[in-house]
Coordinates of C-alpha atoms and ligand atoms in Angstrom, one line a residue:
Chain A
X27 CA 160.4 149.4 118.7
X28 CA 161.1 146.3 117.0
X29 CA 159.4 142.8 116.7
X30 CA 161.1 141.2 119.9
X31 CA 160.2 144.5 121.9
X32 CA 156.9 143.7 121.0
X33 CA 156.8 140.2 121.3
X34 CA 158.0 140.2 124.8
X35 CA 155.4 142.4 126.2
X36 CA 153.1 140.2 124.5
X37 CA 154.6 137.3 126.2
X38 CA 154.9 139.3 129.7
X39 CA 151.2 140.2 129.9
X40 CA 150.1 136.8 129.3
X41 CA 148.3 135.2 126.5
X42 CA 144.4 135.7 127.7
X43 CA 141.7 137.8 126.1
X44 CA 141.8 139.8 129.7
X45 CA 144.9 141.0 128.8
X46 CA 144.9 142.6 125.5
X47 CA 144.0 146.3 126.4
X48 CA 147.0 145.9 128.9
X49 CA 149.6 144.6 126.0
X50 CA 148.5 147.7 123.8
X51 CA 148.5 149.9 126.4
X52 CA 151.8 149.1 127.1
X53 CA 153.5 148.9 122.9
X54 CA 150.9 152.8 122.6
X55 CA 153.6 153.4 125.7
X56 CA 157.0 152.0 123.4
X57 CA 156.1 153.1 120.1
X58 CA 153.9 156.2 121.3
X59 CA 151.2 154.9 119.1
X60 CA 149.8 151.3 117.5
X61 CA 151.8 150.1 114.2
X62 CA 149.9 148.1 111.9
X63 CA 152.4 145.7 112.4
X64 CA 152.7 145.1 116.5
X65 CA 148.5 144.8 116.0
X66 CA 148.9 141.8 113.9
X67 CA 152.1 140.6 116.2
X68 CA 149.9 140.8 119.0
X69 CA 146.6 139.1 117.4
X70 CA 148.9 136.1 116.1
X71 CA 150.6 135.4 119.3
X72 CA 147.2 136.0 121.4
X73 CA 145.5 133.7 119.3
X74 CA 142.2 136.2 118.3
X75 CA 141.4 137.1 115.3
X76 CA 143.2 140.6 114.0
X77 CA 139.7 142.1 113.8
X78 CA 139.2 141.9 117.5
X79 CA 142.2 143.5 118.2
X80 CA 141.6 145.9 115.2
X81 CA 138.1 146.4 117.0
X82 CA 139.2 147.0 120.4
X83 CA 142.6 149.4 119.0
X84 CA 139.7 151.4 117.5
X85 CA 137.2 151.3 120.2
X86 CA 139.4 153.2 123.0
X87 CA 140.3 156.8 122.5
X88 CA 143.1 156.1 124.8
X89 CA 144.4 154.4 122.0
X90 CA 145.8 155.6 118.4
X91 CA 147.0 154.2 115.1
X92 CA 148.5 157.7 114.1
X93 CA 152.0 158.2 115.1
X94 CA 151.8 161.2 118.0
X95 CA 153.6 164.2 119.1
X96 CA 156.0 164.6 121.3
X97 CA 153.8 166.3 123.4
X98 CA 150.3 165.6 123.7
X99 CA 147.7 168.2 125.1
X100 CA 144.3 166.8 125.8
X101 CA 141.2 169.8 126.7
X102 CA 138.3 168.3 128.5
X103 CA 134.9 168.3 126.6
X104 CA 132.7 166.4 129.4
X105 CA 129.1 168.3 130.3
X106 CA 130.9 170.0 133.3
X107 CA 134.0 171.5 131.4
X108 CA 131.8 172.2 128.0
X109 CA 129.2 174.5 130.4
X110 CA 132.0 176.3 131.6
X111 CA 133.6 177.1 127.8
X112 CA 135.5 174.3 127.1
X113 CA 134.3 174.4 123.3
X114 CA 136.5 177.2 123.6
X115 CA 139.5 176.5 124.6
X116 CA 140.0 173.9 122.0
X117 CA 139.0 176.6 119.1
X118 CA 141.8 178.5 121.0
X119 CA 143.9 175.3 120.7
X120 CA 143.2 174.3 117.4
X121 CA 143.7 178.2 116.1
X122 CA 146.9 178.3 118.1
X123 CA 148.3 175.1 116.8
X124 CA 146.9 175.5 113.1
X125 CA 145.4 171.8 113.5
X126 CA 141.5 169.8 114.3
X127 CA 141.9 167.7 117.9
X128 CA 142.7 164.7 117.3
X129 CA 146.0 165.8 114.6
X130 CA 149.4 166.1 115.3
X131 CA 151.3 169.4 114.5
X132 CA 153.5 169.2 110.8
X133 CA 156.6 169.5 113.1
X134 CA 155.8 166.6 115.1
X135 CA 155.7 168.5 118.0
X136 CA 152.1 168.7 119.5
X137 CA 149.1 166.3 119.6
X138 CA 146.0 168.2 120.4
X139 CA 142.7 165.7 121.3
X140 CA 139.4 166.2 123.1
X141 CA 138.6 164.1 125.7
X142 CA 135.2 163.5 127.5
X143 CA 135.5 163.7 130.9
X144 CA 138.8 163.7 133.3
X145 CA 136.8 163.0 136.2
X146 CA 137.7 166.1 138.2
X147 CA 134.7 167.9 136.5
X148 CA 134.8 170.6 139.6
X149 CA 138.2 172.0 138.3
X150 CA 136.9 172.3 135.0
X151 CA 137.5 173.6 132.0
X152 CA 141.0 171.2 132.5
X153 CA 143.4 170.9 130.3
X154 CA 146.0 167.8 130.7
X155 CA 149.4 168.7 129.0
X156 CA 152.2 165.3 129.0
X157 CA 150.2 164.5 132.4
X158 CA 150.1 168.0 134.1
X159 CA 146.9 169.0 134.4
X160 CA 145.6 172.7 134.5
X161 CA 142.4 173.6 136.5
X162 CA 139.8 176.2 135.5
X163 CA 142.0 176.8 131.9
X164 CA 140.3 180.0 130.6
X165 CA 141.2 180.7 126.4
X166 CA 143.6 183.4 127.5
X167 CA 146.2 180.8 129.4
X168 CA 145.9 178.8 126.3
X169 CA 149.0 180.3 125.3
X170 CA 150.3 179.9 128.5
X171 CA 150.0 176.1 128.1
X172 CA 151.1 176.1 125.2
X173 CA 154.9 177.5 126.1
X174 CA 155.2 175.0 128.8
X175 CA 154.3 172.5 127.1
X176 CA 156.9 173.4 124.5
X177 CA 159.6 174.1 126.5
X178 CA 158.3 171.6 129.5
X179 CA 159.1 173.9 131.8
X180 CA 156.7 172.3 134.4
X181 CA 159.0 169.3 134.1
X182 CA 161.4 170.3 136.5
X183 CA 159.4 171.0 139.0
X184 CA 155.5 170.4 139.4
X185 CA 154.9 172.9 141.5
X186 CA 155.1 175.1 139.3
X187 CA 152.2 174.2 137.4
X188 CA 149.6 177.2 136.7
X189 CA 147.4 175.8 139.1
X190 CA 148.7 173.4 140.7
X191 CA 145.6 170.6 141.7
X192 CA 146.6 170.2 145.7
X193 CA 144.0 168.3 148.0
X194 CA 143.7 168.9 151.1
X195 CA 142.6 166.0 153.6
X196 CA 140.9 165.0 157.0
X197 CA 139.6 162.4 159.0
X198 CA 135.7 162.0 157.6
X199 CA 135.2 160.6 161.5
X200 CA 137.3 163.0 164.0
X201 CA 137.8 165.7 161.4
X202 CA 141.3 166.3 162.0
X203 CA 144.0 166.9 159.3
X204 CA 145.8 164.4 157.8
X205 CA 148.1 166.5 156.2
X206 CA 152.2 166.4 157.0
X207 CA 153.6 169.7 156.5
X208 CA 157.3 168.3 157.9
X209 CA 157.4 165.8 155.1
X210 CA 157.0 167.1 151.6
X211 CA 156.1 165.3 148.5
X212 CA 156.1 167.1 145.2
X213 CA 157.4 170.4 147.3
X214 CA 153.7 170.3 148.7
X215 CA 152.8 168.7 151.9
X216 CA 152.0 164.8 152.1
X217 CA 149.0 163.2 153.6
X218 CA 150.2 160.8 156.7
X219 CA 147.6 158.1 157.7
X220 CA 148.0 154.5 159.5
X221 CA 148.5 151.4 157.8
X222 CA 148.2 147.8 159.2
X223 CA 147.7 144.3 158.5
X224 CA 148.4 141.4 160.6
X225 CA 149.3 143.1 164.0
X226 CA 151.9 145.5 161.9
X227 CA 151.2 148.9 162.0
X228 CA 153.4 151.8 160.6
X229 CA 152.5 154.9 158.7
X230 CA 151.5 155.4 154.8
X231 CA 152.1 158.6 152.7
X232 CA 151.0 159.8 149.9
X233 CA 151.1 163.1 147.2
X234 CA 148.8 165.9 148.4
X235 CA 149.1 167.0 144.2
X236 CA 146.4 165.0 142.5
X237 CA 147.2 163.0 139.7
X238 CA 150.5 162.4 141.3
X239 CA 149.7 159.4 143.1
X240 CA 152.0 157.1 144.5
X241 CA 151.8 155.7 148.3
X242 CA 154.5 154.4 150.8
X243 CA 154.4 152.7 153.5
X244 CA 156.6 152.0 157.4
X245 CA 156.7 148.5 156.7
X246 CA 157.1 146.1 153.3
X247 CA 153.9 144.5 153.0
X248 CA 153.4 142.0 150.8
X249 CA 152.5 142.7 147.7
X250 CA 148.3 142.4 146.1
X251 CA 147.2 142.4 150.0
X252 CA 144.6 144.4 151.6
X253 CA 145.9 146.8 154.3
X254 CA 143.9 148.9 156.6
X255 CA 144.1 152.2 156.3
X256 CA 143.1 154.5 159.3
X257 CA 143.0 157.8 161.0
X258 CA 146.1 158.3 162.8
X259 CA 144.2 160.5 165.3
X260 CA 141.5 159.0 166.5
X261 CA 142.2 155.0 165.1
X262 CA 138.8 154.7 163.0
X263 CA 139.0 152.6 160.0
X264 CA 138.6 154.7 156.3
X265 CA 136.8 151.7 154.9
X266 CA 133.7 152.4 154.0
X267 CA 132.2 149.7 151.6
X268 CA 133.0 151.4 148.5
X269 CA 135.0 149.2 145.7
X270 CA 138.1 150.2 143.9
X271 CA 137.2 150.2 140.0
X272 CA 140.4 148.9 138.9
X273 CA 140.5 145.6 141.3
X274 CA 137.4 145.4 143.3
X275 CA 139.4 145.9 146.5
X276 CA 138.0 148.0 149.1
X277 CA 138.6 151.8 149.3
X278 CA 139.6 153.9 152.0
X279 CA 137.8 157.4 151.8
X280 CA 139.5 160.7 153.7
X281 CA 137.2 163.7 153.5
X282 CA 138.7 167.1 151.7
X283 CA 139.1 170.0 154.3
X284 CA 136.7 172.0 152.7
X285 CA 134.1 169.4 153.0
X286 CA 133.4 169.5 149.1
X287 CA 133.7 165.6 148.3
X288 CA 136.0 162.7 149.6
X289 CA 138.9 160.9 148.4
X290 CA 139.4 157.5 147.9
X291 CA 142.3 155.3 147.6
X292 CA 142.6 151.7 147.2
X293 CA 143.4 149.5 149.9
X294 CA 145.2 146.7 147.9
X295 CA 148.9 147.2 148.0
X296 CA 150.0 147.9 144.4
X297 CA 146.9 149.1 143.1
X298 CA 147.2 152.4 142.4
X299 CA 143.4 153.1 142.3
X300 CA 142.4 156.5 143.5
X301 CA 139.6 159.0 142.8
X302 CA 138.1 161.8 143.5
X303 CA 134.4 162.7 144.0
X304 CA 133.6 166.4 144.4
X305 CA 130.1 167.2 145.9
X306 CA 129.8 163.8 148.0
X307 CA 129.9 164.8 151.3
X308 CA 127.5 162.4 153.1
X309 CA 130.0 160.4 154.9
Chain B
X21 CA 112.9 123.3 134.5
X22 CA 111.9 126.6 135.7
X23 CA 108.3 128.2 135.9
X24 CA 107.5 131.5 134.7
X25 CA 104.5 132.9 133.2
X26 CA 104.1 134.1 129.8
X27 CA 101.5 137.0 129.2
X28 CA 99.4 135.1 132.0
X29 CA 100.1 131.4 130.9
X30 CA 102.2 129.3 134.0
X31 CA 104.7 127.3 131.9
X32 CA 108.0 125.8 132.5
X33 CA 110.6 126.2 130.7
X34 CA 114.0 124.3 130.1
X35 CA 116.7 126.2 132.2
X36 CA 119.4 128.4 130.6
X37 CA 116.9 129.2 128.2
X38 CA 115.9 132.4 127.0
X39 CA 113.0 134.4 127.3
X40 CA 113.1 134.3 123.5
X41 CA 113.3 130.8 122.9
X42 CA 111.1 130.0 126.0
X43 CA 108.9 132.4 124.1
X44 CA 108.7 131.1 120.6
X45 CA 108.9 127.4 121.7
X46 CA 105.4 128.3 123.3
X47 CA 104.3 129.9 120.2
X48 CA 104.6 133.5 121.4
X49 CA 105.4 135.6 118.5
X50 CA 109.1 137.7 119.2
X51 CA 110.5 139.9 116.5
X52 CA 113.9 140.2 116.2
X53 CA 116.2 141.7 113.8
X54 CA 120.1 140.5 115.0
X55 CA 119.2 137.1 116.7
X56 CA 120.2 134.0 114.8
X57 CA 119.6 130.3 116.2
X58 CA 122.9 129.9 114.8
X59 CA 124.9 132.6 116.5
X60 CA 125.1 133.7 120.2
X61 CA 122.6 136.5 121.0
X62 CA 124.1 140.2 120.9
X63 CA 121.4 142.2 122.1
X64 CA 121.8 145.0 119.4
X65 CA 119.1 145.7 118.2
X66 CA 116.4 145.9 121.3
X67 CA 113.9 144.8 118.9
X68 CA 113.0 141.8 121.1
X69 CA 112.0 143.7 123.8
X70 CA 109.5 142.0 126.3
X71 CA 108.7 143.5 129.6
X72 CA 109.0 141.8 132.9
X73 CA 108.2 142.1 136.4
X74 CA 104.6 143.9 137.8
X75 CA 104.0 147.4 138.8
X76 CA 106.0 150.4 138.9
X77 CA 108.7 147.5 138.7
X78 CA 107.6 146.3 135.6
X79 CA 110.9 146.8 133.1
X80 CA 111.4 146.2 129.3
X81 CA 114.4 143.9 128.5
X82 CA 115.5 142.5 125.7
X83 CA 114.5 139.0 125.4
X84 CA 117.4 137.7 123.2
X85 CA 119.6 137.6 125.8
X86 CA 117.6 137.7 128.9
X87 CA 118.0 134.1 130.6
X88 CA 115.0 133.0 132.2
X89 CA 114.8 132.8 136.0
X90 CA 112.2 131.4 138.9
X91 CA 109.2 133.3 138.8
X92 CA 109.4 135.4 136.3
X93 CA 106.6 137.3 134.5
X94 CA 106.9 138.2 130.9
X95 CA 104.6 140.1 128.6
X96 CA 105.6 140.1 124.9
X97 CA 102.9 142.6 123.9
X98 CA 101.5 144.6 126.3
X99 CA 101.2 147.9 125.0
X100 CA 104.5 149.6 126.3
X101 CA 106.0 146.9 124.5
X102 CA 104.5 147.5 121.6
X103 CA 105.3 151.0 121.7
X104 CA 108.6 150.7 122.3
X105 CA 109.0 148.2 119.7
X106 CA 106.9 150.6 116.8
X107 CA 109.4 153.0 118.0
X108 CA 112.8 151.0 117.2
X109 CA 111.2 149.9 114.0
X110 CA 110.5 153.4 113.2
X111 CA 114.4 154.4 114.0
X112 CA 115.3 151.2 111.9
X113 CA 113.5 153.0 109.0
X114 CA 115.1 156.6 109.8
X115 CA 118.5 154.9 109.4
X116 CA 118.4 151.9 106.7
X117 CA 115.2 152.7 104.7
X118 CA 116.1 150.6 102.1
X119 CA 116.6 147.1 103.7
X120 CA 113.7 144.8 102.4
X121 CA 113.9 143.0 106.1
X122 CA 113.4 146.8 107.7
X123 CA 111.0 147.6 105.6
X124 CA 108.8 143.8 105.8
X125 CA 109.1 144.6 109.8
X126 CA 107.4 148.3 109.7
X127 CA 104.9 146.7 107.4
X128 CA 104.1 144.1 109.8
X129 CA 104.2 146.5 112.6
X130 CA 102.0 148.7 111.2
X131 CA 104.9 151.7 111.0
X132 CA 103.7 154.2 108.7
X133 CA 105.8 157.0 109.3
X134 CA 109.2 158.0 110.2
X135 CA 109.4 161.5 112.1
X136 CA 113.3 161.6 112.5
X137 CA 115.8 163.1 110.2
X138 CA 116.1 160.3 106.9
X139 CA 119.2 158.7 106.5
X140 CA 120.6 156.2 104.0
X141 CA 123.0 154.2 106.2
X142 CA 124.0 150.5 104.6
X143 CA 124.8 149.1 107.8
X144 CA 122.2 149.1 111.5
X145 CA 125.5 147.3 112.9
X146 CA 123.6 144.4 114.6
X147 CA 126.7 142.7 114.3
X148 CA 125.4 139.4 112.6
X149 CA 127.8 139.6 109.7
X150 CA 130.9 139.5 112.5
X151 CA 128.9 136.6 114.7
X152 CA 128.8 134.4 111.1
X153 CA 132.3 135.5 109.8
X154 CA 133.6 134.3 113.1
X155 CA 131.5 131.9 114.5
X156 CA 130.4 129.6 111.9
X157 CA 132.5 130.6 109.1
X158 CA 135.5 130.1 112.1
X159 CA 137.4 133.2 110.2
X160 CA 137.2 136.0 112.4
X161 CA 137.6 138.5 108.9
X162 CA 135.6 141.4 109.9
X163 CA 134.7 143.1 113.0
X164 CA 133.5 146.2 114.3
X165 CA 135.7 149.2 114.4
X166 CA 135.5 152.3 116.2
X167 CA 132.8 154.0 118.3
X168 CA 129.8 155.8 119.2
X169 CA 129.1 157.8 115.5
X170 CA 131.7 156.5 113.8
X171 CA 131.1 152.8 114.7
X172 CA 131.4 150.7 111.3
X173 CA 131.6 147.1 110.4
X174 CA 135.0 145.7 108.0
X175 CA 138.2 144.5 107.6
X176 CA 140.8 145.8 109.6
X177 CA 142.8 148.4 108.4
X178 CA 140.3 148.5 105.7
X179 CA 142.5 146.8 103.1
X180 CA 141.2 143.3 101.8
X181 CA 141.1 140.7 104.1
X182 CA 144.0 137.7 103.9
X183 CA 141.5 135.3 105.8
X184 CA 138.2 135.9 104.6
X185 CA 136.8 132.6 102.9
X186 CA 135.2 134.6 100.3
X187 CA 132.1 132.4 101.3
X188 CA 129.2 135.2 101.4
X189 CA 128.1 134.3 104.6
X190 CA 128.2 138.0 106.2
X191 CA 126.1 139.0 103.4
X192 CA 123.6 136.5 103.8
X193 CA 122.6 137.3 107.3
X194 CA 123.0 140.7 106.5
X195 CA 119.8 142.5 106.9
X196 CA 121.0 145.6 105.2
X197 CA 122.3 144.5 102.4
X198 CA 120.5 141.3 101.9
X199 CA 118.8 142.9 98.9
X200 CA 122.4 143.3 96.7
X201 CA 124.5 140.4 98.3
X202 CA 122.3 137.3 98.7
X203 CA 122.8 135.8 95.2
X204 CA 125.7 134.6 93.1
X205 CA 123.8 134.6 89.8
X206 CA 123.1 138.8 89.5
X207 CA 120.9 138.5 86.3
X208 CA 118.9 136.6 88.1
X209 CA 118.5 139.2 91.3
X210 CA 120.0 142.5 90.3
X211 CA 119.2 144.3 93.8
X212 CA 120.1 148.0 91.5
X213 CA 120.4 149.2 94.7
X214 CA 122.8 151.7 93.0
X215 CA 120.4 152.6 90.6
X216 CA 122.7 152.2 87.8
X217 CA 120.8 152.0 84.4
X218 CA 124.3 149.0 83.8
X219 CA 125.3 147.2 87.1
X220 CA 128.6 146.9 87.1
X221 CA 128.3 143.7 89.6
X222 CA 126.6 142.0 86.1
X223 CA 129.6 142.1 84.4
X224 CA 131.7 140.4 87.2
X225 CA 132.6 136.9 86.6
X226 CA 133.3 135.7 90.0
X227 CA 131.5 136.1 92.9
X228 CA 134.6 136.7 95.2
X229 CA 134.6 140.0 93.4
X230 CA 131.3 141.2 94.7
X231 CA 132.5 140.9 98.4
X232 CA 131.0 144.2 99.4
X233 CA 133.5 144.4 102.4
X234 CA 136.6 143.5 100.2
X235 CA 136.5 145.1 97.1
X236 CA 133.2 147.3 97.4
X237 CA 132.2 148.0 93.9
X238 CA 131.9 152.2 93.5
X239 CA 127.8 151.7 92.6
X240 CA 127.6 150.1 95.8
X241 CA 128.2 153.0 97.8
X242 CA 124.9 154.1 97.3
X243 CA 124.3 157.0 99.8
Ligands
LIG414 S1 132.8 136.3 103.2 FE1 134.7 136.6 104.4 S2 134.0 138.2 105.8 FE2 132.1 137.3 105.0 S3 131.6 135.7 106.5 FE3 132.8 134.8 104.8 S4 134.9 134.8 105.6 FE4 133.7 136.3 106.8
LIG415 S1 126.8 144.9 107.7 FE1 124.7 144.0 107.8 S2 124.9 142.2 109.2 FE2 126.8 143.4 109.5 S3 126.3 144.7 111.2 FE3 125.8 145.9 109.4 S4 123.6 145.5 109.1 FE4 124.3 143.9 110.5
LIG416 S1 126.7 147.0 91.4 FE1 126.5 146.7 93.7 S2 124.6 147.8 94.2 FE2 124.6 147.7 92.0 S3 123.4 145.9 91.5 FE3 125.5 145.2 91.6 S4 125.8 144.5 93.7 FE4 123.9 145.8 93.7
LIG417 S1 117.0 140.4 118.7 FE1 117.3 140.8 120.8 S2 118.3 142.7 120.7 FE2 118.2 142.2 118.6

């Protein structure tokens, strides 16, 4: 990527402190990595001084001043995944691709890192290859991985991940199911709720494969607006008083079938916030 | 003005204050190890700790950068402060045994042993040196870098700095490396912190050249 490149992501994401991580976040998406030389683009135009930016580049293991792989494999190492043998996987890993986490194979190919926690820690060990993620990885699908990862076979198709990381959901009030089986999304079934604001009502759907989220809606509503999102059954309201990390907007929580945690999705439009939280049940 | 009460003394105190300056404006002795009038408080070092509130909801904060509110009771040395303060002092020493400001504090602490595993670090990363470089010395040269265990303090990139002012002023504050920085006449105050029988740093003419950050001198890396 070259200096204008640069430059006018710079100049798109604004010139405020606020907005640095966002303006590396975005060349780390161009350049697949932070050159020496868009770090000091970016601390000239934003005005700070080139060790703050230097500070926060470093600070995030989200971001890297290495060039990376084409592919990038990433093996959980949070208290959940590590009690279950993460540790390991990434021996398998490392042994497998002949490098430490956090280097890049000799052919370019392969990043291999260590993260600390996915937040899914119930499906650990996981493994997240180019944004696919693999549940309960054991050392002997290492190699497994590995392959698809090479040859991205789970490109084509998610589905056909190992183990594909479906939720299943339900109203936390009525305790019906919110799941569509006559409209697919990722070949799996979509969750259908209500959506309103101002006297509009249609319906909402979204990706029953977590980690794919996205959400449509009946009706355009504006964007950064707060909806209300219900239970197409029985009406009730899936607000609950719980905040959205990434804006502060309200969430709406649906319960999993299975009654092992909730998941929550933002109610602002265009914020894709969403989580998980396996093992909270008291709704 | 605001009323608290200071280890059982009703005062008021100027509001936006902080329980430190409240504190020593009183007369209450507060240590500290990376507060400077000069520089806005970081709360790095937890050294200030005071603790506040009454009962089971009595809580040590640290006072550097704890404004001061309606009401509020403050004890600078009861003993669970003092304990916890002995204790950070004593994890000062584990880390940077060698810092004259370290070692004046376990002294006047009465710390007179260290239980944890000895290390020689050359920086507690209280972050002073980066308040001066970029608050008073308006040059924003160094910073911090990294995290967690492999948190450091330097130039970015690590390659010397194009707008440090060469003025000293990191090493002055520096409480680590006070000892081998704070002079620009080394015969005078050879720190030997390398323990080299020759200093190189004698032999340099200009003190721009003993910029630890910029051009450490090898015998500096005293480990
Ligand atoms: S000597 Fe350089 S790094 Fe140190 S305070 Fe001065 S300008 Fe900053
Ligand atoms: S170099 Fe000195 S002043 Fe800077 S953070 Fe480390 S101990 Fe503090
Ligand atoms: S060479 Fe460095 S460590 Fe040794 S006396 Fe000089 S300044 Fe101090
Ligand atoms: S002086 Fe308050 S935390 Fe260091």
């Amino acid at each position: 990527m070259d200096t204008k490149g640069i430059l006018e992501i710079i100049q798109r994401n604004g010139k405020n402190h606020a907005g640095i991580i966002a303006i590396l976040e975005e060349i780390q998406e161009e350049c697949s990595y932070l050159p020496e030389e868009a770090l000091r683009l970016v601390a000239r135009e934003t005005g700070r001084s080139l060790a703050d930016i230097y500070g926060v580049a470093t600070f995030y293991k989200a971001f890297s001043l290495k060039p990376k792989g084409r592919h990038c494999i990433s093996a959980c190492l949070g208290t959940a995944c590590h009690v279950r043998g993460a540790q390991k996987i990434v021996e398998e890993f490392s042994q497998e691709l002949g490098i430490k986490p956090g280097e890049t194979t000799p052919d370019n190919e392969i990043t291999f890192e260590t993260v600390n926690c996915l937040g899914a820690c119930a499906l650990g060990p996981i493994v997240v290859s180019d944004g696919h993620y693999f549940a309960n990885v054991t050392a002997r699908k290492v190699g497994e991985i590995l392959r698809d990862t090479r040859e991205g076979t789970f490109d084509s198709d998610v589905s056909q991940e190992a183990h594909p990381f479906l939720i299943e959901v339900s109203c936390p009030r009525c305790g019906r199911s919110l799941m569509d089986s006559g409209t697919s999304l990722h070949g799996h079934p979509s969750i259908l709720i209500t959506a309103s604001m101002n006297g509009k009502t249609g319906w909402a759907r979204i990706p029953s494969l977590y980690g794919h989220f996205s959400r449509t809606h009946e009706h355009d509503f504006p964007a950064d607006t707060i909806i209300q999102l219900s239970c197409p059954h029985c009406a009730s309201s899936f607000q609950d008083g719980s905040r959205c990390v990434d804006c502060g907007a309200p969430l709406a929580t649906m319960r999993l079938a299975d009654n092992s945690g909730v998941f929550r999705i933002c109610t602002r439009t265009g914020c894709d916030g969403h989580l998980l939280d396996i093992g909270r049940a008291e709704l | 003005m605001i009323n608290i009460t200071i280890n059982g003394l009703a005062v008021s105190v100027e509001n936006g204050s902080t329980i430190l300056e409240a504190a020593r404006f009183l007369g209450f002795p507060i240590p500290t190890l990376c507060h400077h009038e000069g520089l806005t408080p970081y709360g790095a070092c937890r050294l200030c700790v005071v603790e506040i509130g009454e009962g089971p909801g009595a809580r040590l904060v640290s006072s550097c950068t704890y404004p001061v509110e309606e009401g509020l009771k403050v004890r600078t040395a009861s003993e669970r402060v003092v304990r916890a303060r002995r204790m950070i002092i004593e994890l000062l020493l584990a880390s940077c045994p060698q810092s004259k400001v370290i070692q004046d504090l376990a002294s006047a602490h009465g710390v007179r042993t260290q239980r944890f595993k000895q290390e020689y670090e050359d920086c507690v990363l209280c972050g002073l040196c980066v308040r001066m470089c970029s608050e008073q010395m308006m040059a924003g040269a160094i910073g911090f870098r990294g995290r967690g265990e492999e948190r450091s303090i330097g130039t970015p990139f690590d390659v010397q700095s194009e707008v440090c002012r060469f003025c000293g002023g990191c090493m002055h504050v520096c409480p680590a490396c006070q000892l081998r920085c704070t002079y620009n006449q080394p015969e005078k105050a050879v720190c030997n912190a390398c323990a080299n029988l020759a200093p190189p740093c004698i032999e340099k003419e200009q003190y721009g050249d003993m910029m630890c950050y910029m051009n450490p001198c090898v015998a500096c890396e005293i480990k």
